[in-house]
Amino acid sequence: PSYLEITMPMAFLLSIVVAFGRLTRDGEIVAMYSSGLNLRQLVRPIFGFAVLVATFAFVLAVFTRPWATRRIDETISEMARTRFTAALRPGVFSSWLEGVVIYVGAVEPDTGQLTWVMLADEREAAGRRTIFAAEGRLQTDDQREVAFLQMRDGTILRSLGAADSYDRTDFGAFDLTLEFGPMIDEHTERGAMP
């Protein structure tokens, strides 16, 4: 629709210029004047059609394009949420996001509801985090183009640098931000370590 609101008036203008140029070159304008047709009678149908083209372009610009843009945004958001939930297979260690390996016991594709979530996050240079949660839910934020993995009733284990040193934090609710990006289709089968 964004192209039509520009191309329709431009095509109409070009067709008028070409038509009148051809009529002038072939002497048809002189013949019309000599037969009693005046300029007002010649231009009246052109103005009528111009009003139709302008109305069509207005409807496209004011109503159709914003509606189409909203639908595209909704579809992209749904595709992103579906892509994340589709990449999560129950009982499989998935490393489709760079620096993140996730394991889920069960996935509800329609709602994004997850059970028995285990996540290893190595995106931060400060230290590796391993997160265990009884349940979780995948949500998308259309404005920021990110997904949030909302986990409940779990534990975060963060390494502190030394081999045997880690920090344990229990939580009731925890949100992890996952940025949309190219999906890496690597899966490790059930029971294998990534």
XYZ file of C-alpha atoms in Angstrom:
194
model
C 0.000 0.000 0.000
C 2.806 2.499 0.620
C 3.848 2.313 -3.035
C 0.300 2.660 -4.347
C -0.345 5.957 -2.595
C 2.569 7.424 -4.556
C 2.365 5.499 -7.831
C -1.385 5.977 -8.445
C -1.250 9.825 -8.584
C 2.046 9.753 -10.484
C 0.668 7.266 -13.022
C -2.442 9.417 -13.415
C -0.341 12.539 -13.996
C 1.873 10.743 -16.498
C -1.148 9.378 -18.379
C -2.645 12.889 -18.680
C 0.638 14.336 -19.968
C 1.102 11.517 -22.495
C -2.537 11.613 -23.652
C -2.623 15.382 -24.147
C 0.809 15.337 -25.766
C -0.381 12.730 -28.247
C -3.645 14.574 -28.901
C -1.713 17.798 -29.537
C 0.870 16.136 -31.774
C -1.786 14.433 -33.902
C -3.850 17.626 -34.165
C -6.816 16.112 -32.316
C -7.079 19.060 -29.907
C -7.548 21.453 -32.854
C -10.188 19.116 -34.311
C -12.055 19.012 -30.977
C -12.030 22.813 -30.698
C -13.262 23.211 -34.261
C -16.127 20.780 -33.605
C -17.354 22.999 -30.753
C -15.739 21.315 -27.726
C -14.323 23.820 -25.259
C -11.555 23.341 -22.667
C -14.021 23.040 -19.756
C -15.813 20.108 -21.416
C -12.514 18.442 -22.218
C -11.116 18.717 -18.674
C -14.302 17.826 -16.712
C -13.882 13.985 -16.966
C -10.201 14.339 -16.093
C -11.049 16.233 -12.889
C -13.676 13.617 -12.017
C -11.159 10.828 -12.392
C -8.567 12.914 -10.483
C -10.962 13.141 -7.528
C -11.318 9.336 -7.571
C -7.547 8.826 -7.669
C -7.009 11.391 -4.877
C -9.700 9.725 -2.725
C -8.121 6.321 -3.297
C -4.652 7.651 -2.378
C -6.103 9.352 0.726
C -7.789 6.139 1.899
C -4.539 4.230 1.352
C -2.453 6.798 3.241
C -4.795 7.429 6.169
C -6.508 4.086 6.745
C -4.974 1.174 4.845
C -1.260 1.754 5.459
C -1.555 2.227 9.263
C -3.773 -0.860 9.476
C -1.294 -2.889 7.388
C 1.632 -1.653 9.485
C -0.117 -2.714 12.715
C -0.902 -6.137 11.259
C 2.711 -6.593 10.124
C 3.966 -5.668 13.614
C 1.518 -8.115 15.212
C 2.571 -10.868 12.793
C 6.279 -10.242 13.426
C 5.706 -10.366 17.179
C 3.735 -13.601 16.886
C 6.411 -15.100 14.623
C 9.133 -14.176 17.120
C 7.219 -15.727 20.028
C 6.390 -18.799 17.949
C 10.002 -19.071 16.771
C 11.253 -19.094 20.346
C 8.680 -21.621 21.551
C 9.107 -23.760 18.420
C 12.860 -23.897 18.997
C 12.302 -25.167 22.531
C 11.762 -28.895 22.365
C 10.933 -30.740 25.597
C 13.786 -32.824 26.928
C 16.392 -31.279 24.608
C 19.275 -28.918 25.374
C 18.836 -26.070 22.856
C 21.590 -23.599 22.054
C 19.745 -21.525 19.451
C 20.654 -18.235 21.117
C 24.326 -17.247 21.276
C 25.724 -17.785 24.774
C 22.512 -19.370 26.101
C 21.667 -23.064 26.453
C 18.150 -23.898 27.605
C 16.399 -27.076 28.643
C 12.664 -27.382 29.290
C 10.653 -30.327 30.528
C 7.452 -29.336 28.698
C 6.333 -26.544 26.353
C 2.826 -25.243 25.661
C 3.268 -23.722 22.155
C 0.045 -21.681 22.159
C 0.685 -19.859 25.439
C 4.487 -20.084 25.714
C 4.140 -21.763 29.135
C 7.226 -23.793 30.154
C 7.823 -26.293 32.962
C 11.092 -27.463 34.518
C 13.346 -24.822 33.012
C 17.138 -25.016 33.183
C 19.161 -22.275 31.536
C 22.921 -21.737 31.231
C 23.732 -18.100 30.402
C 27.306 -17.269 29.350
C 26.576 -13.894 27.700
C 28.068 -11.824 30.548
C 31.842 -11.585 30.909
C 31.531 -11.299 34.706
C 30.487 -14.905 35.124
C 28.385 -17.793 34.040
C 24.847 -18.168 35.407
C 22.854 -21.345 35.645
C 19.162 -20.852 36.345
C 16.717 -23.523 37.464
C 12.972 -22.770 37.632
C 9.866 -24.835 38.223
C 7.966 -22.977 35.515
C 8.337 -20.153 33.074
C 6.608 -18.222 30.347
C 7.913 -16.683 27.142
C 6.682 -13.116 26.458
C 7.640 -10.718 23.670
C 7.956 -6.927 23.806
C 7.049 -5.490 20.393
C 8.391 -2.006 21.136
C 11.894 -3.108 22.165
C 11.998 -6.212 19.910
C 13.062 -8.497 22.727
C 11.615 -11.550 24.409
C 11.416 -12.082 28.143
C 11.705 -15.465 29.723
C 9.690 -15.009 32.912
C 10.603 -17.733 35.401
C 9.043 -18.528 38.774
C 10.136 -20.479 41.829
C 13.754 -21.125 41.069
C 17.435 -20.729 41.839
C 20.280 -18.833 40.180
C 23.814 -20.173 40.524
C 26.449 -17.604 39.467
C 30.126 -18.505 39.241
C 32.412 -16.048 41.005
C 35.584 -16.726 39.047
C 37.195 -19.440 41.153
C 36.488 -23.007 40.092
C 34.640 -23.973 43.299
C 33.163 -20.586 44.150
C 29.592 -19.645 43.275
C 26.721 -17.555 44.569
C 23.250 -19.018 45.057
C 20.113 -16.880 44.850
C 16.601 -18.247 45.270
C 13.812 -16.299 43.565
C 10.046 -16.200 43.345
C 10.054 -14.464 39.971
C 12.898 -13.656 37.555
C 12.859 -12.121 34.052
C 15.614 -12.830 31.550
C 15.880 -10.697 28.404
C 16.504 -12.489 25.100
C 17.160 -10.346 22.016
C 15.704 -11.345 18.649
C 18.427 -12.514 16.301
C 19.335 -15.218 13.819
C 18.391 -18.586 15.174
C 21.119 -21.191 15.545
C 19.557 -24.572 14.911
C 21.706 -26.724 17.177
C 20.118 -29.225 19.527
C 21.710 -31.763 21.782
C 19.638 -34.875 22.286
C 18.086 -35.922 25.585
C 20.547 -36.672 28.360
C 23.624 -35.311 26.545
C 25.527 -32.330 27.875
C 26.019 -29.252 25.640
